[in-house]
mmCIF file of C-alpha atoms in Angstrom:
data_model
loop_
_atom_site.group_PDB
_atom_site.id
_atom_site.type_symbol
_atom_site.label_atom_id
_atom_site.label_comp_id
_atom_site.label_asym_id
_atom_site.label_seq_id
_atom_site.Cartn_x
_atom_site.Cartn_y
_atom_site.Cartn_z
ATOM 1 C CA MET A 381 162.193 220.532 78.541
ATOM 2 C CA THR A 382 162.908 222.326 81.814
ATOM 3 C CA GLN A 383 166.109 222.863 83.712
ATOM 4 C CA ARG A 384 166.746 223.328 87.428
ATOM 5 C CA HIS A 385 170.001 224.654 88.885
ATOM 6 C CA SER A 386 171.290 224.561 92.444
ATOM 7 C CA ASP A 387 174.657 224.918 94.137
ATOM 8 C CA ARG A 388 175.326 221.203 93.626
ATOM 9 C CA TYR A 389 173.238 220.051 90.675
ATOM 10 C CA ALA A 390 172.285 221.079 87.181
ATOM 11 C CA VAL A 391 169.388 218.828 86.236
ATOM 12 C CA THR A 392 167.767 218.616 82.824
ATOM 13 C CA TYR A 393 164.316 217.037 82.611
ATOM 14 C CA ILE A 394 162.983 215.684 79.336
ATOM 15 C CA PRO A 395 159.289 215.112 80.110
ATOM 16 C CA SER A 396 157.820 211.675 79.457
ATOM 17 C CA SER A 397 154.690 211.596 77.354
ATOM 18 C CA THR A 398 153.250 208.768 79.436
ATOM 19 C CA GLN A 399 153.320 209.946 83.039
ATOM 20 C CA ASP A 400 153.341 212.699 85.608
ATOM 21 C CA PRO A 401 156.862 212.352 87.093
ATOM 22 C CA CYS A 402 155.595 213.571 90.480
ATOM 23 C CA ALA A 403 152.764 211.030 90.800
ATOM 24 C CA ARG A 404 152.937 207.603 92.409
ATOM 25 C CA GLN A 405 151.401 205.026 90.111
ATOM 26 C CA PRO A 406 149.421 202.265 91.869
ATOM 27 C CA GLY A 407 150.788 198.790 91.224
ATOM 28 C CA LEU A 408 153.843 200.107 89.371
ATOM 29 C CA CYS A 409 157.175 198.600 90.392
ATOM 30 C CA SER A 410 160.129 200.927 89.820
ATOM 31 C CA VAL A 411 163.394 199.032 89.348
ATOM 32 C CA VAL A 412 166.081 201.416 90.617
ATOM 33 C CA CYS A 413 169.524 200.692 89.158
ATOM 34 C CA THR A 414 172.928 202.055 90.135
ATOM 35 C CA THR A 415 175.820 201.662 87.727
ATOM 36 C CA TYR A 416 179.437 202.665 87.150
ATOM 37 C CA ASN A 417 181.643 201.375 84.307
ATOM 38 C CA HIS A 418 179.353 198.418 83.694
ATOM 39 C CA ALA A 419 179.501 198.545 79.885
ATOM 40 C CA LYS A 420 180.327 194.822 79.799
ATOM 41 C CA TYR A 421 177.325 193.903 81.921
ATOM 42 C CA ALA A 422 174.629 196.586 81.614
ATOM 43 C CA ARG A 423 172.773 195.197 78.600
ATOM 44 C CA ALA A 424 172.329 191.776 80.192
ATOM 45 C CA ALA A 425 171.145 193.404 83.425
ATOM 46 C CA ILE A 426 168.576 195.586 81.666
ATOM 47 C CA GLU A 427 167.377 192.650 79.563
ATOM 48 C CA SER A 428 166.858 190.642 82.761
ATOM 49 C CA ILE A 429 164.612 193.445 84.051
ATOM 50 C CA VAL A 430 162.663 193.837 80.806
ATOM 51 C CA ALA A 431 162.155 190.048 80.711
ATOM 52 C CA GLN A 432 160.333 190.093 84.070
ATOM 53 C CA ASP A 433 156.770 188.848 83.687
ATOM 54 C CA TYR A 434 155.296 191.547 85.929
ATOM 55 C CA ARG A 435 153.727 194.733 84.610
ATOM 56 C CA PRO A 436 153.388 197.689 85.111
ATOM 57 C CA LEU A 437 157.117 198.243 85.380
ATOM 58 C CA GLU A 438 159.566 201.111 85.030
ATOM 59 C CA ILE A 439 163.355 201.268 85.031
ATOM 60 C CA ILE A 440 165.303 204.101 86.682
ATOM 61 C CA VAL A 441 169.054 204.085 86.019
ATOM 62 C CA ILE A 442 171.632 206.407 87.571
ATOM 63 C CA ASP A 443 175.099 206.323 86.022
ATOM 64 C CA ASP A 444 177.806 207.646 88.350
ATOM 65 C CA GLY A 445 180.095 209.245 85.781
ATOM 66 C CA SER A 446 181.230 206.125 83.928
ATOM 67 C CA THR A 447 184.405 206.443 81.878
ATOM 68 C CA ASP A 448 183.670 203.477 79.599
ATOM 69 C CA ASP A 449 180.808 203.085 77.075
ATOM 70 C CA ASN A 450 178.292 202.328 79.818
ATOM 71 C CA VAL A 451 175.886 205.184 79.058
ATOM 72 C CA ALA A 452 175.735 204.340 75.350
ATOM 73 C CA VAL A 453 175.077 200.672 76.161
ATOM 74 C CA ILE A 454 172.318 201.632 78.604
ATOM 75 C CA GLU A 455 170.690 204.084 76.186
ATOM 76 C CA ALA A 456 170.615 201.444 73.457
ATOM 77 C CA ALA A 457 169.190 198.747 75.717
ATOM 78 C CA LEU A 458 166.508 201.027 77.142
ATOM 79 C CA SER A 459 165.501 202.363 73.726
ATOM 80 C CA GLU A 460 164.970 198.807 72.477
ATOM 81 C CA SER A 461 162.623 197.890 75.322
ATOM 82 C CA ASP A 462 158.927 198.599 75.780
ATOM 83 C CA VAL A 463 159.417 199.508 79.440
ATOM 84 C CA GLN A 464 159.004 203.077 80.712
ATOM 85 C CA SER A 465 162.478 204.287 81.720
ATOM 86 C CA THR A 466 164.545 207.164 83.049
ATOM 87 C CA LEU A 467 168.321 207.538 82.747
ATOM 88 C CA ILE A 468 170.193 209.909 85.077
ATOM 89 C CA THR A 469 173.790 210.747 84.197
ATOM 90 C CA GLN A 470 176.126 212.747 86.410
ATOM 91 C CA GLN A 471 179.737 213.444 87.245
ATOM 92 C CA ASN A 472 181.301 210.791 89.446
ATOM 93 C CA THR A 473 180.460 210.928 93.162
ATOM 94 C CA ALA A 474 181.361 207.436 94.476
ATOM 95 C CA ASN A 475 178.472 207.963 96.907
ATOM 96 C CA ILE A 476 176.406 204.864 96.260
ATOM 97 C CA ALA A 477 173.816 205.715 98.900
ATOM 98 C CA GLY A 478 173.345 209.215 97.498
ATOM 99 C CA ASN A 479 173.011 207.806 93.998
ATOM 100 C CA VAL A 480 170.317 205.368 95.081
ATOM 101 C CA ASN A 481 168.460 208.213 96.804
ATOM 102 C CA ARG A 482 168.543 210.319 93.617
ATOM 103 C CA ALA A 483 167.244 207.380 91.598
ATOM 104 C CA LEU A 484 164.529 206.718 94.178
ATOM 105 C CA ALA A 485 163.455 210.359 93.927
ATOM 106 C CA ALA A 486 162.888 209.864 90.189
ATOM 107 C CA ALA A 487 160.853 206.690 90.662
ATOM 108 C CA THR A 488 157.089 206.979 90.212
ATOM 109 C CA GLY A 489 155.916 203.555 91.367
ATOM 110 C CA ASP A 490 154.189 202.656 94.601
ATOM 111 C CA PHE A 491 156.850 199.941 94.857
ATOM 112 C CA VAL A 492 160.615 200.035 94.355
ATOM 113 C CA LEU A 493 163.245 197.362 93.761
ATOM 114 C CA PRO A 494 166.952 198.274 93.987
ATOM 115 C CA THR A 495 169.616 196.535 91.924
ATOM 116 C CA SER A 496 172.946 197.152 90.199
ATOM 117 C CA LEU A 497 173.671 196.832 86.496
ATOM 118 C CA ASP A 498 176.438 194.307 87.014
ATOM 119 C CA ASP A 499 173.903 191.875 88.528
ATOM 120 C CA LEU A 500 170.891 190.084 87.016
ATOM 121 C CA LEU A 501 167.306 189.637 88.138
ATOM 122 C CA LEU A 502 166.166 186.038 87.904
ATOM 123 C CA PRO A 503 162.896 185.157 86.129
ATOM 124 C CA GLY A 504 159.926 185.726 88.421
ATOM 125 C CA CYS A 505 161.894 187.948 90.793
ATOM 126 C CA ILE A 506 159.162 190.589 90.752
ATOM 127 C CA SER A 507 156.050 188.531 89.995
ATOM 128 C CA SER A 508 156.787 186.251 92.957
ATOM 129 C CA LYS A 509 156.553 189.230 95.311
ATOM 130 C CA MET A 510 154.045 191.715 93.936
ATOM 131 C CA PRO A 511 150.857 189.635 94.433
ATOM 132 C CA LEU A 512 151.754 189.267 98.108
ATOM 133 C CA MET A 513 152.235 193.014 98.519
ATOM 134 C CA LEU A 514 149.154 193.964 96.538
ATOM 135 C CA GLU A 515 147.032 191.650 98.671
ATOM 136 C CA ASP A 516 148.426 192.689 102.066
ATOM 137 C CA HIS A 517 148.939 196.420 102.607
ATOM 138 C CA CYS A 518 150.661 195.736 105.934
ATOM 139 C CA LEU A 519 153.421 193.898 104.080
ATOM 140 C CA VAL A 520 156.049 196.551 103.361
ATOM 141 C CA MET A 521 158.863 194.391 102.006
ATOM 142 C CA VAL A 522 159.374 191.028 100.303
ATOM 143 C CA GLY A 523 162.948 189.854 99.829
ATOM 144 C CA ASN A 524 164.880 186.644 99.235
ATOM 145 C CA SER A 525 166.798 184.608 101.779
ATOM 146 C CA THR A 526 169.038 183.153 99.060
ATOM 147 C CA MET A 527 170.768 184.423 95.934
ATOM 148 C CA SER A 528 172.864 183.021 93.106
ATOM 149 C CA GLU A 529 176.421 183.991 92.182
ATOM 150 C CA MET A 530 178.134 184.202 88.807
ATOM 151 C CA ASP A 531 181.595 185.080 87.583
ATOM 152 C CA MET A 532 182.432 188.010 85.345
ATOM 153 C CA SER A 533 181.676 185.962 82.213
ATOM 154 C CA GLY A 534 178.125 185.272 83.405
ATOM 155 C CA LYS A 535 178.681 181.644 84.367
ATOM 156 C CA ILE A 536 176.731 180.586 87.462
ATOM 157 C CA THR A 537 179.282 179.517 90.077
ATOM 158 C CA ARG A 538 176.873 178.998 92.989
ATOM 159 C CA ALA A 539 173.182 178.431 92.314
ATOM 160 C CA GLU A 540 172.094 179.005 95.911
ATOM 161 C CA VAL A 541 173.891 181.149 98.448
ATOM 162 C CA ARG A 542 172.079 181.414 101.770
ATOM 163 C CA ASN A 543 171.865 184.807 103.438
ATOM 164 C CA PRO A 544 171.783 185.055 107.254
ATOM 165 C CA VAL A 545 167.988 185.401 107.165
ATOM 166 C CA PHE A 546 167.683 181.913 105.656
ATOM 167 C CA GLY A 547 165.537 179.818 107.980
ATOM 168 C CA HIS A 548 164.009 182.980 109.452
ATOM 169 C CA GLU A 549 161.824 183.922 106.479
ATOM 170 C CA THR A 550 158.779 184.771 108.606
ATOM 171 C CA ALA A 551 160.612 185.866 111.767
ATOM 172 C CA SER A 552 159.484 188.902 113.714
ATOM 173 C CA CYS A 553 161.054 192.219 112.794
ATOM 174 C CA HIS A 554 162.630 192.328 116.258
ATOM 175 C CA ASP A 555 164.369 189.006 115.557
ATOM 176 C CA LEU A 556 165.437 190.226 112.104
ATOM 177 C CA LEU A 557 166.957 193.313 113.702
ATOM 178 C CA GLU A 558 168.939 191.023 116.019
ATOM 179 C CA ILE A 559 170.152 189.044 112.990
ATOM 180 C CA GLU A 560 171.251 192.311 111.384
ATOM 181 C CA PHE A 561 173.205 193.332 114.477
ATOM 182 C CA ALA A 562 174.813 189.884 114.688
ATOM 183 C CA THR A 563 175.799 189.590 111.032
ATOM 184 C CA ALA A 564 175.969 193.207 109.745
ATOM 185 C CA GLY A 565 174.437 191.912 106.544
ATOM 186 C CA ALA A 566 171.152 190.043 106.960
ATOM 187 C CA PHE A 567 170.386 189.984 103.228
ATOM 188 C CA PHE A 568 171.106 191.779 99.953
ATOM 189 C CA MET A 569 168.762 194.599 98.951
ATOM 190 C CA GLN A 570 169.043 193.611 95.270
ATOM 191 C CA GLY A 571 165.832 192.017 94.082
ATOM 192 C CA THR A 572 163.891 193.155 97.162
ATOM 193 C CA VAL A 573 160.526 194.848 96.600
ATOM 194 C CA LEU A 574 159.669 197.620 99.077
ATOM 195 C CA ARG A 575 156.818 200.059 99.403
ATOM 196 C CA ALA A 576 158.061 203.438 98.240
ATOM 197 C CA ASP A 577 156.296 205.275 101.058
ATOM 198 C CA CYS A 578 158.137 203.133 103.610
ATOM 199 C CA VAL A 579 161.515 203.992 102.072
ATOM 200 C CA GLU A 580 160.538 207.655 102.178
ATOM 201 C CA ALA A 581 159.383 207.369 105.802
ATOM 202 C CA ILE A 582 162.768 206.063 106.966
ATOM 203 C CA GLY A 583 164.656 208.719 105.002
ATOM 204 C CA GLY A 584 166.134 206.452 102.342
ATOM 205 C CA TYR A 585 169.798 205.546 102.350
ATOM 206 C CA ASP A 586 172.283 207.213 104.698
ATOM 207 C CA GLU A 587 174.543 209.209 102.386
ATOM 208 C CA ASP A 588 177.326 209.349 104.980
ATOM 209 C CA ILE A 589 177.851 205.599 104.565
ATOM 210 C CA ALA A 590 179.548 204.654 101.283
ATOM 211 C CA GLY A 591 178.116 201.652 99.497
ATOM 212 C CA ASP A 592 176.498 199.794 102.386
ATOM 213 C CA ASP A 593 172.876 198.745 102.929
ATOM 214 C CA LEU A 594 173.502 198.246 106.653
ATOM 215 C CA ILE A 595 171.961 201.531 107.802
ATOM 216 C CA LEU A 596 168.951 201.224 105.508
ATOM 217 C CA ARG A 597 168.200 197.723 106.742
ATOM 218 C CA THR A 598 168.640 198.773 110.365
ATOM 219 C CA LYS A 599 166.315 201.757 109.909
ATOM 220 C CA LEU A 600 163.821 199.499 108.174
ATOM 221 C CA TRP A 601 163.790 196.938 110.988
ATOM 222 C CA LYS A 602 163.400 199.672 113.616
ATOM 223 C CA TYR A 603 160.555 201.237 111.627
ATOM 224 C CA LEU A 604 158.740 197.909 111.499
ATOM 225 C CA VAL A 605 159.398 197.111 115.165
ATOM 226 C CA ALA A 606 157.838 200.479 116.101
ATOM 227 C CA ASP A 607 154.612 199.585 114.254
ATOM 228 C CA PRO A 608 153.519 196.003 114.992
ATOM 229 C CA THR A 609 150.887 196.162 112.246
ATOM 230 C CA LEU A 610 153.626 196.218 109.596
ATOM 231 C CA ARG A 611 155.615 193.201 108.518
ATOM 232 C CA CYS A 612 157.986 191.748 105.929
ATOM 233 C CA VAL A 613 158.629 188.294 104.536
ATOM 234 C CA PHE A 614 161.376 186.460 102.645
ATOM 235 C CA LEU A 615 161.135 183.881 99.878
ATOM 236 C CA GLN A 616 163.627 181.024 99.924
ATOM 237 C CA GLU A 617 164.250 180.873 96.174
ATOM 238 C CA PRO A 618 166.942 183.211 94.776
ATOM 239 C CA GLY A 619 165.684 186.459 93.287
ATOM 240 C CA PHE A 620 168.862 187.779 91.692
ATOM 241 C CA VAL A 621 172.342 186.769 90.582
ATOM 242 C CA TYR A 622 175.288 188.603 92.127
ATOM 243 C CA ARG A 623 178.185 188.998 89.711
ATOM 244 C CA LYS A 624 181.594 188.679 91.376
ATOM 245 C CA HIS A 625 184.345 190.557 89.558
ATOM 246 C CA GLY A 626 187.341 192.723 90.319
ATOM 247 C CA GLU A 627 185.450 195.933 89.558
ATOM 248 C CA ASN A 628 182.516 195.510 91.957
ATOM 249 C CA LEU A 629 181.346 199.008 92.829
ATOM 250 C CA HIS A 630 181.615 198.446 96.573
ATOM 251 C CA ARG A 631 185.366 197.864 96.192
ATOM 252 C CA ASN A 632 185.977 201.457 95.075
ATOM 253 C CA THR A 633 184.942 204.031 97.668
ATOM 254 C CA LEU A 634 187.378 206.839 96.851
ATOM 255 C CA ARG A 635 185.733 208.207 93.674
ATOM 256 C CA TRP A 636 184.521 211.561 95.035
ATOM 257 C CA SER A 637 183.655 214.777 93.182
ATOM 258 C CA ALA A 638 180.789 217.268 93.043
ATOM 259 C CA PRO A 639 177.961 215.725 90.984
ATOM 260 C CA THR A 640 176.250 217.199 87.950
ATOM 261 C CA GLU A 641 173.297 215.114 86.832
ATOM 262 C CA VAL A 642 171.202 214.975 83.667
ATOM 263 C CA VAL A 643 167.891 213.146 83.514
ATOM 264 C CA HIS A 644 166.529 211.591 80.330
ATOM 265 C CA GLN A 645 163.054 210.047 80.439
ATOM 266 C CA LEU A 646 162.437 207.461 77.748
ATOM 267 C CA GLY A 647 159.507 205.364 76.593
#
């Protein structure tokens, strides 16, 4: 076990016996999960990831200083799975973008998929996308133009919700950028598979923007427009279920403090 200290972070690493944490693993999809006070939902979310029929797979979870039993629920769910996993715990920051970036930095896959532990991945969310990306190295992202919605009890309230990109699944990146400008929300990043090197190339999430994928999507479109050899595509079937409840993380943007994070690698 090693420990690194800086002016902002005190990070404890518990080395995994199965991997080099600095290496990108070909074909591995890293599911990157943000979470805060999701004790009621986290187990179901993790089980929906473990149940995916794509392997190799890893789960990276960053808990933003939960005050409920979220961490204990996550630890139990991860320990019961056969999926390689890393749990990062820290003091509360309320900086969703920064949290995603820290989780992305811990990911070791060539591919990443962001989600939140109050949502669920639908069956086939990953396996419907990975063959396309493995076959075409110019394809840097596969998302979904629809999603499902559920209430806080887990009941599906809307089986298909169309995002603004619906009907434009194979549009040019220039046209997708125009859709983003027109709607300020072309699609949800949850359930989207991206190449990790592309996310790194655009600098990840903008940490000055609290809880919004707008800047990441805009940077992504501009990156693709600048290189005509690269492309993305959307699938019409839903890839994830968005849980609507009064504690959605994006509703609370005033939870700020200096973070202290601890990393536990499991499995």
